[in-house]
């Protein structure tokens, strides 16, 4: 029973297209994230939601739009795809926020999904 | 503010030891360590919260210095299964969690 599942695992598409990646967690966590991992392996946070509320919105082009219909789901929609969007996108969840902002000390330990490899041609 | 990790890469033979360092210019709220094997998702290894803390399981352990600005991950008697990229992640109070650039570890037979 997968804790954090994301679909699809692979996307290959043409520049200019729109695509979506879905993520679901069954851990009962309050916080969910989207991370982007580029070819140099840097893991960069894009967005974070806590109980369906957007709490982190890093400098990401507004072609990227996250949606959290409930606290177990966080989807990512990307409009007008560009070559530079090619990367692996990881969904993750944690019990709560970190940095002392959550209710629990060290509650932001991340559980990652398997990743979605996006290739834009 | 991204932490600094060193070394960038290390190659070991099975049974050798390795140390990976993670440092920040500011005092940290916490340090996390993750391992990512090729083609897989990062997996949580451990979290350190207190200055002077040392933690470990099996042959992988970590320390957090008293000033809470540096952590080290120790891999003892490395096994082939230890190969992967190791990331530290750090938090400064009230700021977002940030991953370091990663250290690529290769263990050869």
PDB file of C-alpha atoms in Angstrom:
ATOM      1  CA  UNK A   1       0.000   0.000   0.000  1.00  0.00           C
ATOM      2  CA  UNK A   2       1.963   3.009  -1.299  1.00  0.00           C
ATOM      3  CA  UNK A   3       2.228   5.894   1.170  1.00  0.00           C
ATOM      4  CA  UNK A   4       2.709   8.688  -1.395  1.00  0.00           C
ATOM      5  CA  UNK A   5       1.699   7.847  -4.913  1.00  0.00           C
ATOM      6  CA  UNK A   6       2.019  10.062  -7.942  1.00  0.00           C
ATOM      7  CA  UNK A   7       0.963   9.561 -11.527  1.00  0.00           C
ATOM      8  CA  UNK A   8       2.076   9.371 -14.196  1.00  0.00           C
ATOM      9  CA  UNK A   9       5.611   8.078 -13.684  1.00  0.00           C
ATOM     10  CA  UNK A  10       6.719   9.268 -17.115  1.00  0.00           C
ATOM     11  CA  UNK A  11       5.491  12.090 -19.345  1.00  0.00           C
ATOM     12  CA  UNK A  12       6.894  12.856 -22.768  1.00  0.00           C
ATOM     13  CA  UNK A  13       5.341  15.813 -24.502  1.00  0.00           C
ATOM     14  CA  UNK A  14       5.911  18.605 -26.984  1.00  0.00           C
ATOM     15  CA  UNK A  15       6.728  22.191 -26.145  1.00  0.00           C
ATOM     16  CA  UNK A  16       3.625  24.295 -25.664  1.00  0.00           C
ATOM     17  CA  UNK A  17       1.448  21.471 -24.375  1.00  0.00           C
ATOM     18  CA  UNK A  18      -0.270  21.384 -20.981  1.00  0.00           C
ATOM     19  CA  UNK A  19       0.188  18.486 -18.567  1.00  0.00           C
ATOM     20  CA  UNK A  20      -0.863  17.478 -15.062  1.00  0.00           C
ATOM     21  CA  UNK A  21       0.696  15.302 -12.369  1.00  0.00           C
ATOM     22  CA  UNK A  22      -1.434  13.902  -9.571  1.00  0.00           C
ATOM     23  CA  UNK A  23      -0.361  13.032  -6.053  1.00  0.00           C
ATOM     24  CA  UNK A  24      -2.108  11.274  -3.194  1.00  0.00           C
ATOM     25  CA  UNK A  25      -0.919  10.338   0.290  1.00  0.00           C
ATOM     26  CA  UNK A  26      -2.522   7.897   2.702  1.00  0.00           C
ATOM     27  CA  UNK A  27      -0.370   8.742   5.719  1.00  0.00           C
ATOM     28  CA  UNK A  28      -2.799  11.185   7.267  1.00  0.00           C
ATOM     29  CA  UNK A  29      -0.219  13.972   6.910  1.00  0.00           C
ATOM     30  CA  UNK A  30      -1.240  17.621   6.989  1.00  0.00           C
ATOM     31  CA  UNK A  31       1.447  19.029   4.693  1.00  0.00           C
ATOM     32  CA  UNK A  32       2.211  18.221   1.061  1.00  0.00           C
ATOM     33  CA  UNK A  33       4.893  19.471  -1.314  1.00  0.00           C
ATOM     34  CA  UNK A  34       6.069  19.585  -4.881  1.00  0.00           C
ATOM     35  CA  UNK A  35       9.810  19.399  -5.482  1.00  0.00           C
ATOM     36  CA  UNK A  36      11.681  19.698  -8.767  1.00  0.00           C
ATOM     37  CA  UNK A  37      14.909  17.778  -9.313  1.00  0.00           C
ATOM     38  CA  UNK A  38      16.946  18.902 -12.302  1.00  0.00           C
ATOM     39  CA  UNK A  39      19.682  17.096 -14.187  1.00  0.00           C
ATOM     40  CA  UNK A  40      22.258  18.233 -11.605  1.00  0.00           C
ATOM     41  CA  UNK A  41      20.198  16.508  -8.905  1.00  0.00           C
ATOM     42  CA  UNK A  42      19.325  19.704  -7.037  1.00  0.00           C
ATOM     43  CA  UNK A  43      16.107  19.226  -5.065  1.00  0.00           C
ATOM     44  CA  UNK A  44      14.226  22.506  -5.106  1.00  0.00           C
ATOM     45  CA  UNK A  45      10.916  23.125  -3.424  1.00  0.00           C
ATOM     46  CA  UNK A  46       8.198  24.593  -5.587  1.00  0.00           C
ATOM     47  CA  UNK A  47       5.050  24.607  -3.473  1.00  0.00           C
ATOM     48  CA  UNK A  48       3.765  23.457  -0.128  1.00  0.00           C
ATOM     49  CA  UNK A  49       0.233  23.113   1.202  1.00  0.00           C
ATOM     50  CA  UNK A  50      -0.833  22.668   4.776  1.00  0.00           C
ATOM     51  CA  UNK A  51      -4.389  21.447   5.211  1.00  0.00           C
ATOM     52  CA  UNK A  52      -5.252  22.602   1.686  1.00  0.00           C
ATOM     53  CA  UNK A  53      -3.791  26.065   2.307  1.00  0.00           C
ATOM     54  CA  UNK A  54      -0.845  27.265   0.208  1.00  0.00           C
ATOM     55  CA  UNK A  55       2.034  28.032   2.579  1.00  0.00           C
ATOM     56  CA  UNK A  56       5.104  27.978   0.335  1.00  0.00           C
ATOM     57  CA  UNK A  57       5.150  29.377  -3.173  1.00  0.00           C
ATOM     58  CA  UNK A  58       8.721  29.663  -4.352  1.00  0.00           C
ATOM     59  CA  UNK A  59       9.742  31.669  -7.393  1.00  0.00           C
ATOM     60  CA  UNK A  60       8.130  29.441  -9.961  1.00  0.00           C
ATOM     61  CA  UNK A  61       6.695  30.588 -13.312  1.00  0.00           C
ATOM     62  CA  UNK A  62       2.949  31.086 -13.088  1.00  0.00           C
ATOM     63  CA  UNK A  63       2.599  28.427 -15.769  1.00  0.00           C
ATOM     64  CA  UNK A  64       2.814  26.044 -12.800  1.00  0.00           C
ATOM     65  CA  UNK A  65      -0.378  25.855 -10.781  1.00  0.00           C
ATOM     66  CA  UNK A  66      -0.850  23.549  -7.813  1.00  0.00           C
ATOM     67  CA  UNK A  67      -4.253  22.472  -6.561  1.00  0.00           C
ATOM     68  CA  UNK A  68      -5.120  20.744  -3.325  1.00  0.00           C
ATOM     69  CA  UNK A  69      -8.733  19.539  -3.293  1.00  0.00           C
ATOM     70  CA  UNK A  70      -8.239  18.004   0.160  1.00  0.00           C
ATOM     71  CA  UNK A  71      -5.309  17.416   2.465  1.00  0.00           C
ATOM     72  CA  UNK A  72      -4.599  13.982   0.976  1.00  0.00           C
ATOM     73  CA  UNK A  73      -4.221  15.234  -2.596  1.00  0.00           C
ATOM     74  CA  UNK A  74      -1.953  17.739  -4.288  1.00  0.00           C
ATOM     75  CA  UNK A  75      -1.916  18.059  -8.051  1.00  0.00           C
ATOM     76  CA  UNK A  76       0.366  20.053 -10.312  1.00  0.00           C
ATOM     77  CA  UNK A  77      -0.737  21.506 -13.618  1.00  0.00           C
ATOM     78  CA  UNK A  78       1.781  22.945 -16.047  1.00  0.00           C
ATOM     79  CA  UNK A  79       0.737  25.152 -18.954  1.00  0.00           C
ATOM     80  CA  UNK A  80       2.681  25.919 -22.113  1.00  0.00           C
ATOM     81  CA  UNK A  81       5.514  23.524 -21.374  1.00  0.00           C
ATOM     82  CA  UNK A  82       9.070  24.643 -22.156  1.00  0.00           C
ATOM     83  CA  UNK A  83      12.283  22.670 -22.682  1.00  0.00           C
ATOM     84  CA  UNK A  84      13.584  23.862 -19.305  1.00  0.00           C
ATOM     85  CA  UNK A  85      10.674  22.220 -17.540  1.00  0.00           C
ATOM     86  CA  UNK A  86      12.200  18.805 -18.221  1.00  0.00           C
ATOM     87  CA  UNK A  87      13.004  17.336 -14.813  1.00  0.00           C
ATOM     88  CA  UNK A  88      11.814  14.838 -12.245  1.00  0.00           C
ATOM     89  CA  UNK A  89       8.973  16.174 -10.129  1.00  0.00           C
ATOM     90  CA  UNK A  90       8.573  14.694  -6.679  1.00  0.00           C
ATOM     91  CA  UNK A  91       5.529  14.938  -4.509  1.00  0.00           C
ATOM     92  CA  UNK A  92       6.160  14.609  -0.772  1.00  0.00           C
ATOM     93  CA  UNK A  93       4.226  14.826   2.459  1.00  0.00           C
ATOM     94  CA  UNK A  94       5.036  15.429   6.106  1.00  0.00           C
ATOM     95  CA  UNK A  95       3.135  15.272   9.349  1.00  0.00           C
ATOM     96  CA  UNK A  96       3.264  19.027   9.786  1.00  0.00           C
ATOM     97  CA  UNK A  97       5.177  22.162   8.817  1.00  0.00           C
ATOM     98  CA  UNK A  98       8.747  22.626   9.905  1.00  0.00           C
ATOM     99  CA  UNK A  99      10.989  25.384  11.129  1.00  0.00           C
ATOM    100  CA  UNK A 100       9.113  25.719  14.366  1.00  0.00           C
ATOM    101  CA  UNK A 101       5.948  26.808  12.590  1.00  0.00           C
ATOM    102  CA  UNK A 102       4.154  23.518  13.070  1.00  0.00           C
ATOM    103  CA  UNK A 103       2.798  22.095  16.239  1.00  0.00           C
ATOM    104  CA  UNK A 104       5.319  19.303  16.538  1.00  0.00           C
ATOM    105  CA  UNK A 105       9.077  19.481  16.908  1.00  0.00           C
ATOM    106  CA  UNK A 106      10.733  18.028  13.797  1.00  0.00           C
ATOM    107  CA  UNK A 107       7.393  17.111  12.254  1.00  0.00           C
ATOM    108  CA  UNK A 108       8.434  17.927   8.703  1.00  0.00           C
ATOM    109  CA  UNK A 109      10.223  14.680   7.920  1.00  0.00           C
ATOM    110  CA  UNK A 110       9.465  14.088   4.259  1.00  0.00           C
ATOM    111  CA  UNK A 111       8.028  10.991   2.634  1.00  0.00           C
ATOM    112  CA  UNK A 112       8.464  11.188  -1.115  1.00  0.00           C
ATOM    113  CA  UNK A 113       6.506   9.732  -3.971  1.00  0.00           C
ATOM    114  CA  UNK A 114       8.384   7.785  -6.651  1.00  0.00           C
ATOM    115  CA  UNK A 115       8.702  10.801  -8.906  1.00  0.00           C
ATOM    116  CA  UNK A 116       7.343  11.810 -12.317  1.00  0.00           C
ATOM    117  CA  UNK A 117       9.925  12.240 -15.058  1.00  0.00           C
ATOM    118  CA  UNK A 118       8.820  14.963 -17.457  1.00  0.00           C
ATOM    119  CA  UNK A 119      10.546  15.230 -20.819  1.00  0.00           C
ATOM    120  CA  UNK A 120       9.665  18.173 -23.029  1.00  0.00           C
ATOM    121  CA  UNK A 121      10.687  17.827 -26.689  1.00  0.00           C
TER     122      UNK A 121
ATOM    123  CA  UNK B   1      19.825  29.691   2.477  1.00  0.00           C
ATOM    124  CA  UNK B   2      21.242  26.463   1.021  1.00  0.00           C
ATOM    125  CA  UNK B   3      23.674  24.510   3.240  1.00  0.00           C
ATOM    126  CA  UNK B   4      27.119  23.564   1.977  1.00  0.00           C
ATOM    127  CA  UNK B   5      27.890  19.877   1.574  1.00  0.00           C
ATOM    128  CA  UNK B   6      31.309  18.293   1.220  1.00  0.00           C
ATOM    129  CA  UNK B   7      32.702  16.396  -0.488  1.00  0.00           C
ATOM    130  CA  UNK B   8      30.744  16.630  -3.751  1.00  0.00           C
ATOM    131  CA  UNK B   9      31.534  13.026  -4.533  1.00  0.00           C
ATOM    132  CA  UNK B  10      33.384  10.134  -2.952  1.00  0.00           C
ATOM    133  CA  UNK B  11      34.371   6.691  -4.186  1.00  0.00           C
ATOM    134  CA  UNK B  12      34.964   3.888  -1.708  1.00  0.00           C
ATOM    135  CA  UNK B  13      35.704   0.217  -1.655  1.00  0.00           C
ATOM    136  CA  UNK B  14      33.375  -2.049   0.294  1.00  0.00           C
ATOM    137  CA  UNK B  15      34.287  -1.992   3.967  1.00  0.00           C
ATOM    138  CA  UNK B  16      35.769   1.530   3.934  1.00  0.00           C
ATOM    139  CA  UNK B  17      34.395   4.436   5.935  1.00  0.00           C
ATOM    140  CA  UNK B  18      33.114   7.785   4.716  1.00  0.00           C
ATOM    141  CA  UNK B  19      32.174  11.108   6.282  1.00  0.00           C
ATOM    142  CA  UNK B  20      29.869  13.634   4.635  1.00  0.00           C
ATOM    143  CA  UNK B  21      29.659  17.143   6.035  1.00  0.00           C
ATOM    144  CA  UNK B  22      26.883  19.701   5.978  1.00  0.00           C
ATOM    145  CA  UNK B  23      27.348  23.249   7.198  1.00  0.00           C
ATOM    146  CA  UNK B  24      25.463  26.504   7.512  1.00  0.00           C
ATOM    147  CA  UNK B  25      26.516  30.070   8.218  1.00  0.00           C
ATOM    148  CA  UNK B  26      23.618  30.418  10.661  1.00  0.00           C
ATOM    149  CA  UNK B  27      22.459  28.336  13.612  1.00  0.00           C
ATOM    150  CA  UNK B  28      19.999  25.692  12.525  1.00  0.00           C
ATOM    151  CA  UNK B  29      16.692  24.567  13.917  1.00  0.00           C
ATOM    152  CA  UNK B  30      17.243  21.057  12.585  1.00  0.00           C
ATOM    153  CA  UNK B  31      19.253  18.957  10.149  1.00  0.00           C
ATOM    154  CA  UNK B  32      17.827  16.085   8.137  1.00  0.00           C
ATOM    155  CA  UNK B  33      19.721  13.441   6.182  1.00  0.00           C
ATOM    156  CA  UNK B  34      18.284  11.652   3.138  1.00  0.00           C
ATOM    157  CA  UNK B  35      19.660   9.101   0.711  1.00  0.00           C
ATOM    158  CA  UNK B  36      18.593   8.830  -2.912  1.00  0.00           C
ATOM    159  CA  UNK B  37      19.519   5.793  -4.959  1.00  0.00           C
ATOM    160  CA  UNK B  38      19.731   6.147  -8.709  1.00  0.00           C
ATOM    161  CA  UNK B  39      16.295   6.395 -10.287  1.00  0.00           C
ATOM    162  CA  UNK B  40      14.505   6.355  -6.934  1.00  0.00           C
ATOM    163  CA  UNK B  41      12.998   8.829  -4.517  1.00  0.00           C
ATOM    164  CA  UNK B  42      14.961  10.247  -1.574  1.00  0.00           C
ATOM    165  CA  UNK B  43      14.514   8.269   1.627  1.00  0.00           C
ATOM    166  CA  UNK B  44      14.734   9.798   5.091  1.00  0.00           C
ATOM    167  CA  UNK B  45      17.651   8.582   7.219  1.00  0.00           C
ATOM    168  CA  UNK B  46      17.596  10.697  10.370  1.00  0.00           C
ATOM    169  CA  UNK B  47      16.916  14.091  11.890  1.00  0.00           C
ATOM    170  CA  UNK B  48      19.014  15.939  14.457  1.00  0.00           C
ATOM    171  CA  UNK B  49      17.504  18.665  16.560  1.00  0.00           C
ATOM    172  CA  UNK B  50      19.799  19.353  19.508  1.00  0.00           C
ATOM    173  CA  UNK B  51      23.301  20.775  19.637  1.00  0.00           C
ATOM    174  CA  UNK B  52      25.803  18.061  20.526  1.00  0.00           C
ATOM    175  CA  UNK B  53      23.404  15.325  19.474  1.00  0.00           C
ATOM    176  CA  UNK B  54      24.629  12.082  18.003  1.00  0.00           C
ATOM    177  CA  UNK B  55      22.333   9.553  16.458  1.00  0.00           C
ATOM    178  CA  UNK B  56      22.692   6.366  14.520  1.00  0.00           C
ATOM    179  CA  UNK B  57      21.274   3.112  13.362  1.00  0.00           C
ATOM    180  CA  UNK B  58      23.220   0.136  12.067  1.00  0.00           C
ATOM    181  CA  UNK B  59      26.447   1.504  10.548  1.00  0.00           C
ATOM    182  CA  UNK B  60      25.124   4.927   9.625  1.00  0.00           C
ATOM    183  CA  UNK B  61      25.274   7.674  12.238  1.00  0.00           C
ATOM    184  CA  UNK B  62      25.283  11.436  12.383  1.00  0.00           C
ATOM    185  CA  UNK B  63      26.298  14.254  14.669  1.00  0.00           C
ATOM    186  CA  UNK B  64      25.197  17.858  15.141  1.00  0.00           C
ATOM    187  CA  UNK B  65      27.755  20.238  16.649  1.00  0.00           C
ATOM    188  CA  UNK B  66      27.127  22.332  19.744  1.00  0.00           C
ATOM    189  CA  UNK B  67      26.726  25.553  17.774  1.00  0.00           C
ATOM    190  CA  UNK B  68      24.129  23.830  15.558  1.00  0.00           C
ATOM    191  CA  UNK B  69      25.855  24.965  12.392  1.00  0.00           C
ATOM    192  CA  UNK B  70      27.422  21.742  11.240  1.00  0.00           C
ATOM    193  CA  UNK B  71      26.378  18.124  10.912  1.00  0.00           C
ATOM    194  CA  UNK B  72      28.322  15.101   9.740  1.00  0.00           C
ATOM    195  CA  UNK B  73      27.049  11.778   8.441  1.00  0.00           C
ATOM    196  CA  UNK B  74      29.245   8.771   9.144  1.00  0.00           C
ATOM    197  CA  UNK B  75      29.085   5.626   7.027  1.00  0.00           C
ATOM    198  CA  UNK B  76      31.044   2.800   8.599  1.00  0.00           C
ATOM    199  CA  UNK B  77      32.215  -0.353   6.833  1.00  0.00           C
ATOM    200  CA  UNK B  78      30.326   0.707   3.720  1.00  0.00           C
ATOM    201  CA  UNK B  79      28.309  -1.773   1.716  1.00  0.00           C
ATOM    202  CA  UNK B  80      27.390  -1.744  -1.960  1.00  0.00           C
ATOM    203  CA  UNK B  81      23.858  -0.794  -0.928  1.00  0.00           C
ATOM    204  CA  UNK B  82      25.129   2.509   0.496  1.00  0.00           C
ATOM    205  CA  UNK B  83      25.751   3.872  -2.994  1.00  0.00           C
ATOM    206  CA  UNK B  84      23.626   6.872  -3.868  1.00  0.00           C
ATOM    207  CA  UNK B  85      23.389  10.601  -3.362  1.00  0.00           C
ATOM    208  CA  UNK B  86      23.194  11.848   0.204  1.00  0.00           C
ATOM    209  CA  UNK B  87      21.399  15.104   0.892  1.00  0.00           C
ATOM    210  CA  UNK B  88      21.351  17.094   4.043  1.00  0.00           C
ATOM    211  CA  UNK B  89      18.404  19.390   4.550  1.00  0.00           C
ATOM    212  CA  UNK B  90      18.408  22.261   6.991  1.00  0.00           C
ATOM    213  CA  UNK B  91      15.989  24.598   8.680  1.00  0.00           C
ATOM    214  CA  UNK B  92      16.549  27.988  10.189  1.00  0.00           C
ATOM    215  CA  UNK B  93      13.813  28.940  12.594  1.00  0.00           C
ATOM    216  CA  UNK B  94      10.799  30.357  10.741  1.00  0.00           C
ATOM    217  CA  UNK B  95      12.302  29.716   7.310  1.00  0.00           C
ATOM    218  CA  UNK B  96      11.682  27.052   4.731  1.00  0.00           C
ATOM    219  CA  UNK B  97      13.477  23.754   4.765  1.00  0.00           C
ATOM    220  CA  UNK B  98      16.287  23.677   2.154  1.00  0.00           C
ATOM    221  CA  UNK B  99      18.228  20.727   0.735  1.00  0.00           C
ATOM    222  CA  UNK B 100      21.973  20.833   0.212  1.00  0.00           C
ATOM    223  CA  UNK B 101      23.418  20.105  -3.246  1.00  0.00           C
ATOM    224  CA  UNK B 102      24.084  16.453  -2.404  1.00  0.00           C
ATOM    225  CA  UNK B 103      27.124  14.188  -2.100  1.00  0.00           C
ATOM    226  CA  UNK B 104      27.411  11.328  -4.565  1.00  0.00           C
ATOM    227  CA  UNK B 105      28.740   8.178  -2.900  1.00  0.00           C
ATOM    228  CA  UNK B 106      29.892   5.212  -4.959  1.00  0.00           C
ATOM    229  CA  UNK B 107      30.847   1.983  -3.226  1.00  0.00           C
ATOM    230  CA  UNK B 108      32.821  -0.435  -5.360  1.00  0.00           C
ATOM    231  CA  UNK B 109      33.297  -4.164  -4.748  1.00  0.00           C
TER     232      UNK B 109
END
